[in-house]
Amino acid sequence: MTKLNKLKWVVAIATTFFIGTTFASKVSAATINDDYALSSNQGSSLRTSNNVVIAHATAVYAPARNVAIFEHRTWYSNGAYVQYIVGDGGKIYRVGAEGYQAWGAGSWANANAPVQVELAQTYDSAEFRKDYVAYVNLLHSSAVKYGIPTDVDSSAWRGVKSHLWVTNHVWGDHTDPYGYLASHGITKAQFVHDVKYGFSSSGNNVNSTPTPAPKLNKHNRPVKPAKKEAVHVTYALHQKGKQWLSPVKDFNSGSNGFAGVPNHVHDMLYIKANRGSIKYRVHTIEDGWLPWVHKGNKNDTVNGVAGIKGHTIDGVQMYYTTPHGETYQQAYYRSQTTQRAGYLGTCADNGTVSGYDSWAGVLGEPLDRLQIHINDNSKY
C-alpha cells in the first residue's frame, strides 16, 4: 500500500463509492483504463531508474475504480499514488505514468521503479481470481518490458519487490501484499512462482523462459546484447605515520580481504580498475571532503592518491563507469571504523543499497578497513 494514513483511505474511498458507479463497459482484463490517469502536468516529472517493479495491496476493501479516483484526486495533497490499480474482476486502471516516479513506497523505491502496482482487495473469491491473474501478469510483463528480472523478493537489488521487501531492506512499515494474498489461499511461494512465469490468457502458467522483445537500434536492427566483462579493482591504504600497506585485489576472506590495519588510522588511499574508469575521494577529520581523484598511483600523491599525509580518513566515496557496450556494473564497497565491531552497511555507487548509498564510513571515526569489488550485484 502507498504510504498514506489508512483511516483517510477508508473514509475517502467509502465516500467515493457513493459518488457514482458508472464505469466504462466491456473493459477486458488486458485493457488499461485511462479514465483516472494523471495529465502531463500532474505527478512527478522525474524519470526512474529501471531496477524494480513494486507489488502493493491497498489494505482496504474497496473497488479498484474508487482507489484510482481517490489517487487521481488527491495525488498532490496526500503525496501518494502509483502507476496502476488492479481489481474489479481483473481490470487495470492507470494513474501515474510509467517510467516516471510514483509516490508509493519511499524515495528509493520510487526512484527505481518504473512501475508500481496496487491490488484492490475483495472478499469475493471469483473476483479475486480474475484480479490475481491480471495483477501477476502486469507485474511480470512490466518487469520483462523494462529488462528487470521477474524474480520476486530475491536478495538482489533488481527484480519484482513486494512492499514488505522494501520495508525490510530500505524503509517503511508496510507488509503488503502477502497478508491479503494469504486470505485467499495464495502463499508467498505461489506468488513468487506465478510472477516469475506469468499466466496465459486461460490462467495457466506460460513458458518458464520469458523472452522480451529484442531491442532495436535507430536503424531498426537488433542491438547486440551487452557482454559482461570481469572487472578487477586494486586498492591500498597508507597507514598514518608509517607506510603504504600491500595492495588488495577485489576482496576475499582473511588478512588479504581488505585494505587497512584493524584498529589503526590511515591517511591516504589509491584505487585503480583494470577496465572502465573509477573516481574516488576521501573525507578526513581535519579537512572534510577532498577533491575527486581519477587515477590510482601511490607514487603520485597529487593526482593519483586521495588524502593528505598525516590527516585521518573517516569517509570514502567512489563511482565506477562501465565501458560502452558492456553489461552495467558498479562499485560495491564497505568499511569498518576503529570504534565499531563489524562492517558498516554496503555502499553501491548508483544508490541501490539502503542506508549507505552516499559514502562509506562514519564521520569522526577513523576508517580502519575497506573492501571493494566491481560487479552487477553485491557479493557481500
Short mmCIF file of C-alpha atoms in Angstrom, two decimals:
data_model
loop_
_atom_site.label_atom_id
_atom_site.label_comp_id
_atom_site.label_asym_id
_atom_site.label_seq_id
_atom_site.Cartn_x
_atom_site.Cartn_y
_atom_site.Cartn_z
CA MET A 1 0.00 0.00 0.00
CA THR A 2 1.17 3.54 -0.65
CA LYS A 3 2.46 5.50 2.33
CA LEU A 4 -0.80 7.08 3.47
CA ASN A 5 -2.96 7.23 6.56
CA LYS A 6 -5.20 4.16 6.30
CA LEU A 7 -8.15 5.81 8.02
CA LYS A 8 -8.15 8.50 5.35
CA TRP A 9 -8.29 5.76 2.72
CA VAL A 10 -11.26 4.05 4.33
CA VAL A 11 -13.28 7.25 4.70
CA ALA A 12 -12.37 8.78 1.37
CA ILE A 13 -12.85 5.62 -0.69
CA ALA A 14 -16.12 4.80 1.01
CA THR A 15 -17.29 8.31 0.14
CA THR A 16 -16.12 7.88 -3.45
CA PHE A 17 -18.11 4.68 -3.74
CA PHE A 18 -21.37 6.55 -3.32
CA ILE A 19 -20.48 9.35 -5.73
CA GLY A 20 -21.34 7.20 -8.70
CA THR A 21 -20.88 3.75 -10.13
CA THR A 22 -20.74 4.40 -13.88
CA PHE A 23 -17.87 2.58 -15.47
CA ALA A 24 -16.51 2.18 -18.97
CA SER A 25 -18.21 -1.00 -20.08
CA LYS A 26 -16.71 -4.05 -21.71
CA VAL A 27 -13.19 -3.46 -20.35
CA SER A 28 -11.29 -6.71 -20.68
CA ALA A 29 -8.62 -7.91 -18.25
CA ALA A 30 -5.91 -6.89 -20.73
CA THR A 31 -7.25 -3.35 -21.29
CA ILE A 32 -5.80 -0.35 -19.48
CA ASN A 33 -8.45 2.13 -18.36
CA ASP A 34 -7.10 5.69 -18.60
CA ASP A 35 -10.14 7.49 -17.17
CA TYR A 36 -8.25 8.42 -13.99
CA ALA A 37 -4.74 8.86 -15.40
CA LEU A 38 -2.87 11.96 -14.29
CA SER A 39 -2.33 14.55 -17.01
CA SER A 40 1.08 15.53 -18.33
CA ASN A 41 1.34 18.41 -15.86
CA GLN A 42 0.44 16.25 -12.85
CA GLY A 43 2.55 13.79 -10.89
CA SER A 44 6.32 13.69 -10.66
CA SER A 45 8.39 14.81 -13.66
CA LEU A 46 11.39 12.75 -12.52
CA ARG A 47 12.33 9.70 -14.57
CA THR A 48 13.06 6.42 -12.82
CA SER A 49 15.92 4.00 -12.99
CA ASN A 50 14.68 0.62 -14.20
CA ASN A 51 15.61 -1.66 -11.33
CA VAL A 52 12.43 -2.86 -9.61
CA VAL A 53 8.70 -3.31 -10.04
CA ILE A 54 6.80 -2.82 -6.77
CA ALA A 55 3.86 -5.06 -5.77
CA HIS A 56 1.35 -3.46 -3.38
CA ALA A 57 -2.08 -4.24 -1.93
CA THR A 58 -4.42 -1.40 -0.96
CA ALA A 59 -5.13 -2.61 2.63
CA VAL A 60 -8.80 -1.55 2.26
CA TYR A 61 -11.74 -3.49 0.86
CA ALA A 62 -12.98 -1.10 -1.80
CA PRO A 63 -13.40 -1.17 -5.60
CA ALA A 64 -10.24 -0.58 -7.61
CA ARG A 65 -12.04 2.13 -9.56
CA ASN A 66 -12.63 4.07 -6.34
CA VAL A 67 -8.99 3.76 -5.37
CA ALA A 68 -7.99 5.11 -8.80
CA ILE A 69 -10.42 8.03 -8.45
CA PHE A 70 -9.08 8.79 -4.99
CA GLU A 71 -5.41 8.71 -6.07
CA HIS A 72 -6.19 10.87 -9.10
CA ARG A 73 -7.96 13.45 -6.95
CA THR A 74 -5.50 13.54 -4.04
CA TRP A 75 -2.15 12.70 -5.64
CA TYR A 76 -0.69 16.05 -4.56
CA SER A 77 -2.48 16.72 -1.28
CA ASN A 78 -1.78 13.24 0.10
CA GLY A 79 1.52 12.72 -1.71
CA ALA A 80 0.60 9.16 -2.69
CA TYR A 81 -0.17 7.42 -5.98
CA VAL A 82 1.09 4.55 -8.14
CA GLN A 83 1.04 3.74 -11.84
CA TYR A 84 -1.67 1.05 -11.79
CA ILE A 85 -4.57 -0.21 -9.68
CA VAL A 86 -5.81 -3.76 -10.41
CA GLY A 87 -9.21 -5.08 -9.31
CA ASP A 88 -12.96 -5.14 -10.08
CA GLY A 89 -12.65 -8.56 -11.68
CA GLY A 90 -9.30 -8.23 -13.45
CA LYS A 91 -9.48 -4.63 -14.63
CA ILE A 92 -6.46 -2.31 -14.69
CA TYR A 93 -6.68 1.43 -14.01
CA ARG A 94 -3.82 3.75 -14.81
CA VAL A 95 -3.00 6.69 -12.51
CA GLY A 96 0.69 7.60 -12.80
CA ALA A 97 2.84 7.45 -15.94
CA GLU A 98 5.18 4.51 -16.47
CA GLY A 99 8.85 5.37 -16.28
CA TYR A 100 8.21 8.42 -14.08
CA GLN A 101 8.45 8.34 -10.31
CA ALA A 102 5.28 7.49 -8.43
CA TRP A 103 4.88 8.13 -4.71
CA GLY A 104 4.19 4.67 -3.39
CA ALA A 105 6.95 3.21 -1.23
CA GLY A 106 9.54 5.78 -0.22
CA SER A 107 12.24 7.66 -2.10
CA TRP A 108 14.46 4.69 -3.05
CA ALA A 109 11.62 2.55 -4.39
CA ASN A 110 10.02 5.49 -6.17
CA ALA A 111 13.30 6.39 -7.89
CA ASN A 112 14.00 2.84 -9.03
CA ALA A 113 10.54 1.57 -10.03
CA PRO A 114 9.18 2.43 -13.49
CA VAL A 115 6.00 0.58 -12.45
CA GLN A 116 4.25 0.21 -9.08
CA VAL A 117 1.02 -1.81 -8.91
CA GLU A 118 -1.72 -1.78 -6.26
CA LEU A 119 -4.03 -4.81 -5.88
CA ALA A 120 -7.50 -3.81 -4.69
CA GLN A 121 -8.97 -6.07 -2.01
CA THR A 122 -12.19 -8.03 -2.27
CA TYR A 123 -13.96 -10.73 -0.26
CA ASP A 124 -15.31 -12.36 -3.44
CA SER A 125 -13.23 -15.43 -4.41
CA ALA A 126 -14.21 -15.41 -8.09
CA GLU A 127 -13.38 -11.73 -8.41
CA PHE A 128 -10.08 -12.26 -6.61
CA ARG A 129 -9.05 -14.94 -9.08
CA LYS A 130 -9.53 -12.57 -12.02
CA ASP A 131 -7.77 -9.79 -10.14
CA TYR A 132 -4.87 -12.05 -9.23
CA VAL A 133 -4.22 -13.20 -12.80
CA ALA A 134 -4.27 -9.61 -14.08
CA TYR A 135 -2.05 -8.45 -11.19
CA VAL A 136 0.51 -11.19 -11.70
CA ASN A 137 0.63 -10.68 -15.46
CA LEU A 138 1.02 -6.93 -15.11
CA LEU A 139 3.92 -7.37 -12.67
CA HIS A 140 5.51 -10.00 -14.89
CA SER A 141 5.11 -8.14 -18.19
CA SER A 142 6.25 -4.83 -16.68
CA ALA A 143 9.46 -6.44 -15.45
CA VAL A 144 10.12 -8.01 -18.85
CA LYS A 145 9.35 -4.74 -20.63
CA TYR A 146 11.95 -2.83 -18.62
CA GLY A 147 14.59 -5.57 -18.59
CA ILE A 148 14.05 -6.27 -14.90
CA PRO A 149 14.34 -9.83 -13.51
CA THR A 150 10.97 -11.46 -12.79
CA ASP A 151 12.26 -12.93 -9.52
CA VAL A 152 10.22 -11.78 -6.52
CA ASP A 153 11.93 -10.57 -3.33
CA SER A 154 15.29 -12.12 -4.15
CA SER A 155 18.47 -10.98 -2.40
CA ALA A 156 19.45 -8.97 -5.48
CA TRP A 157 18.62 -5.27 -5.68
CA ARG A 158 16.84 -5.72 -9.01
CA GLY A 159 13.61 -7.60 -9.62
CA VAL A 160 9.96 -7.57 -8.59
CA LYS A 161 9.72 -6.41 -4.99
CA SER A 162 6.83 -6.50 -2.53
CA HIS A 163 6.21 -3.50 -0.31
CA LEU A 164 7.23 -5.80 2.55
CA TRP A 165 10.66 -6.29 0.92
CA VAL A 166 11.07 -2.53 0.65
CA THR A 167 10.19 -2.20 4.36
CA ASN A 168 12.68 -4.90 5.36
CA HIS A 169 15.55 -3.69 3.19
CA VAL A 170 15.06 0.03 2.66
CA TRP A 171 12.44 1.96 4.62
CA GLY A 172 8.84 1.92 5.83
CA ASP A 173 6.36 -0.09 7.87
CA HIS A 174 4.09 -1.75 5.28
CA THR A 175 3.87 -5.53 4.79
CA ASP A 176 1.67 -5.87 1.69
CA PRO A 177 0.65 -7.76 -0.36
CA TYR A 178 1.25 -11.08 1.43
CA GLY A 179 -1.40 -10.79 4.13
CA TYR A 180 -4.16 -10.16 1.62
CA LEU A 181 -2.92 -12.88 -0.76
CA ALA A 182 -2.86 -15.36 2.12
CA SER A 183 -6.50 -14.55 2.91
CA HIS A 184 -7.34 -16.07 -0.48
CA GLY A 185 -5.00 -19.04 -0.09
CA ILE A 186 -2.03 -17.69 -2.07
CA THR A 187 1.26 -18.40 -0.32
CA LYS A 188 4.41 -16.38 -0.85
CA ALA A 189 5.96 -19.33 -2.69
CA GLN A 190 2.98 -19.49 -5.05
CA PHE A 191 3.14 -15.75 -5.70
CA VAL A 192 6.88 -15.92 -6.39
CA HIS A 193 6.32 -18.76 -8.87
CA ASP A 194 3.39 -17.11 -10.61
CA VAL A 195 5.07 -13.74 -11.10
CA LYS A 196 8.26 -15.34 -12.35
CA TYR A 197 6.44 -17.21 -15.13
CA GLY A 198 3.16 -15.33 -15.61
CA PHE A 199 -0.19 -16.75 -16.71
CA SER A 200 -1.52 -17.49 -20.14
CA SER A 201 -4.85 -15.96 -21.16
CA SER A 202 -6.58 -19.10 -19.86
CA GLY A 203 -5.00 -18.65 -16.45
CA ASN A 204 -2.48 -21.46 -16.90
CA ASN A 205 1.24 -20.95 -16.41
CA VAL A 206 3.12 -19.96 -19.51
CA ASN A 207 6.59 -20.86 -20.73
CA SER A 208 9.10 -20.67 -17.88
CA THR A 209 11.55 -18.69 -20.01
CA PRO A 210 10.16 -15.20 -20.54
CA THR A 211 11.71 -13.63 -23.64
CA PRO A 212 11.43 -9.86 -24.02
CA ALA A 213 11.23 -8.39 -27.49
CA PRO A 214 14.68 -7.73 -28.99
CA LYS A 215 16.00 -4.20 -28.61
CA LEU A 216 16.47 -2.31 -31.87
CA ASN A 217 18.88 0.47 -32.74
CA LYS A 218 17.95 3.63 -34.65
CA HIS A 219 18.19 1.63 -37.90
CA ASN A 220 15.67 -0.92 -36.57
CA ARG A 221 18.34 -3.59 -36.38
CA PRO A 222 18.79 -5.84 -33.35
CA VAL A 223 21.17 -4.44 -30.76
CA LYS A 224 23.92 -6.84 -29.78
CA PRO A 225 23.45 -7.89 -26.15
CA ALA A 226 25.87 -6.31 -23.73
CA LYS A 227 28.77 -8.51 -22.72
CA LYS A 228 29.73 -8.78 -19.08
CA GLU A 229 33.46 -8.45 -18.58
CA ALA A 230 35.39 -9.33 -15.45
CA VAL A 231 36.43 -6.13 -13.69
CA HIS A 232 39.11 -6.24 -11.02
CA VAL A 233 39.87 -3.40 -8.66
CA THR A 234 43.20 -2.94 -6.87
CA TYR A 235 43.47 -0.61 -3.88
CA ALA A 236 45.62 0.18 -0.84
CA LEU A 237 45.61 2.39 2.24
CA HIS A 238 48.57 4.23 3.72
CA GLN A 239 48.92 3.77 7.46
CA LYS A 240 49.21 7.12 9.18
CA GLY A 241 52.75 7.80 10.35
CA LYS A 242 54.10 4.66 8.69
CA GLN A 243 53.95 3.29 5.11
CA TRP A 244 51.80 2.07 2.25
CA LEU A 245 50.23 -1.28 3.01
CA SER A 246 50.20 -4.12 0.50
CA PRO A 247 47.60 -3.65 -2.27
CA VAL A 248 44.42 -5.75 -2.26
CA LYS A 249 42.67 -7.09 -5.37
CA ASP A 250 38.88 -7.20 -5.05
CA PHE A 251 38.05 -8.74 -1.68
CA ASN A 252 38.42 -12.10 -0.02
CA SER A 253 38.41 -13.58 3.45
CA GLY A 254 41.27 -13.34 5.90
CA SER A 255 44.04 -10.76 6.08
CA ASN A 256 44.08 -10.27 2.30
CA GLY A 257 40.36 -9.48 2.21
CA PHE A 258 40.61 -5.77 2.93
CA ALA A 259 42.85 -2.75 2.78
CA GLY A 260 43.99 -1.32 6.09
CA VAL A 261 45.07 -2.44 9.53
CA PRO A 262 42.41 -3.17 12.17
CA ASN A 263 42.27 -0.57 14.95
CA HIS A 264 44.78 1.70 13.22
CA VAL A 265 44.42 5.02 11.41
CA HIS A 266 45.01 5.72 7.69
CA ASP A 267 45.66 8.91 5.76
CA MET A 268 45.92 8.09 2.03
CA LEU A 269 44.16 5.79 -0.44
CA TYR A 270 44.60 4.79 -4.07
CA ILE A 271 42.23 2.76 -6.24
CA LYS A 272 42.51 1.54 -9.83
CA ALA A 273 40.42 -0.76 -12.06
CA ASN A 274 41.67 -3.00 -14.87
CA ARG A 275 38.94 -1.74 -17.24
CA GLY A 276 36.46 1.09 -17.30
CA SER A 277 37.18 4.02 -15.01
CA ILE A 278 36.77 4.77 -11.35
CA LYS A 279 36.84 8.07 -9.49
CA TYR A 280 37.10 8.36 -5.73
CA ARG A 281 37.59 10.78 -2.88
CA VAL A 282 38.07 10.70 0.87
CA HIS A 283 36.79 12.68 3.81
CA THR A 284 39.25 13.50 6.55
CA ILE A 285 38.57 14.62 10.09
CA GLU A 286 40.77 17.66 9.56
CA ASP A 287 39.63 18.81 6.09
CA GLY A 288 36.20 17.42 5.19
CA TRP A 289 35.69 16.07 1.67
CA LEU A 290 38.76 16.37 -0.56
CA PRO A 291 38.69 16.64 -4.40
CA TRP A 292 37.87 13.67 -6.63
CA VAL A 293 40.79 11.58 -7.87
CA HIS A 294 40.65 9.81 -11.27
CA LYS A 295 43.95 7.90 -11.22
CA GLY A 296 45.46 5.30 -8.93
CA ASN A 297 49.21 5.67 -8.37
CA LYS A 298 50.74 5.71 -4.91
CA ASN A 299 53.82 7.47 -6.27
CA ASP A 300 51.75 10.42 -7.49
CA THR A 301 50.41 11.97 -4.31
CA VAL A 302 48.95 14.93 -6.25
CA ASN A 303 46.84 13.22 -8.94
CA GLY A 304 46.97 9.51 -8.11
CA VAL A 305 46.14 9.41 -4.40
CA ALA A 306 43.20 10.59 -2.30
CA GLY A 307 44.05 12.02 1.09
CA ILE A 308 46.64 14.19 2.80
CA LYS A 309 49.59 12.67 4.61
CA GLY A 310 49.03 12.89 8.35
CA HIS A 311 45.27 13.63 8.09
CA THR A 312 42.85 10.93 9.26
CA ILE A 313 40.44 9.36 6.74
CA ASP A 314 36.93 8.77 8.09
CA GLY A 315 34.92 8.54 4.84
CA VAL A 316 35.32 7.16 1.29
CA GLN A 317 33.19 7.67 -1.80
CA MET A 318 33.60 6.23 -5.32
CA TYR A 319 31.92 5.81 -8.71
CA TYR A 320 32.72 3.24 -11.41
CA THR A 321 31.93 3.89 -15.10
CA THR A 322 31.28 0.81 -17.28
CA PRO A 323 32.77 0.84 -20.80
CA HIS A 324 30.23 1.38 -23.58
CA GLY A 325 28.58 -1.80 -24.83
CA GLU A 326 29.33 -3.84 -21.72
CA THR A 327 26.94 -5.05 -19.02
CA TYR A 328 26.42 -2.27 -16.49
CA GLN A 329 28.48 -2.79 -13.34
CA GLN A 330 29.21 -0.65 -10.32
CA ALA A 331 31.45 -0.40 -7.29
CA TYR A 332 30.22 -2.11 -4.14
CA TYR A 333 32.20 -1.17 -1.06
CA ARG A 334 32.06 -1.15 2.72
CA SER A 335 34.24 -0.16 5.66
CA GLN A 336 34.84 -0.51 9.36
CA THR A 337 35.91 2.07 11.91
CA THR A 338 38.25 1.91 14.86
CA GLN A 339 35.30 2.46 17.19
CA ARG A 340 32.88 -0.27 15.99
CA ALA A 341 32.95 -4.03 15.53
CA GLY A 342 31.91 -5.39 12.15
CA TYR A 343 31.50 -3.84 8.74
CA LEU A 344 29.12 -0.96 8.18
CA GLY A 345 26.44 -1.29 5.51
CA THR A 346 27.35 -1.95 1.90
CA CYS A 347 27.51 1.04 -0.45
CA ALA A 348 26.56 0.96 -4.13
CA ASP A 349 27.77 3.80 -6.31
CA ASN A 350 24.38 4.29 -8.04
CA GLY A 351 22.33 4.43 -4.86
CA THR A 352 20.73 0.97 -4.85
CA VAL A 353 21.57 -0.10 -1.32
CA SER A 354 19.56 1.05 1.65
CA GLY A 355 21.10 3.42 4.13
CA TYR A 356 24.67 3.60 2.88
CA ASP A 357 24.35 4.85 -0.71
CA SER A 358 26.35 8.05 -0.40
CA TRP A 359 29.68 7.01 1.09
CA ALA A 360 31.38 4.51 3.39
CA GLY A 361 32.36 5.35 6.94
CA VAL A 362 31.19 7.31 9.96
CA LEU A 363 32.36 10.91 10.17
CA GLY A 364 34.55 11.45 13.18
CA GLU A 365 35.53 7.78 13.45
CA PRO A 366 38.83 6.77 11.78
CA LEU A 367 38.38 4.24 8.97
CA ASP A 368 40.48 1.14 9.61
CA ARG A 369 39.31 -1.33 6.92
CA LEU A 370 37.97 -1.04 3.36
CA GLN A 371 36.60 -3.65 0.94
CA ILE A 372 35.74 -3.03 -2.73
CA HIS A 373 34.55 -5.10 -5.67
CA ILE A 374 33.02 -4.24 -9.05
CA ASN A 375 30.12 -6.30 -10.41
CA ASP A 376 26.48 -6.12 -11.46
CA ASN A 377 25.38 -7.25 -7.99
CA SER A 378 26.78 -7.21 -4.49
CA LYS A 379 28.89 -10.20 -3.43
CA TYR A 380 28.96 -9.28 0.27
#
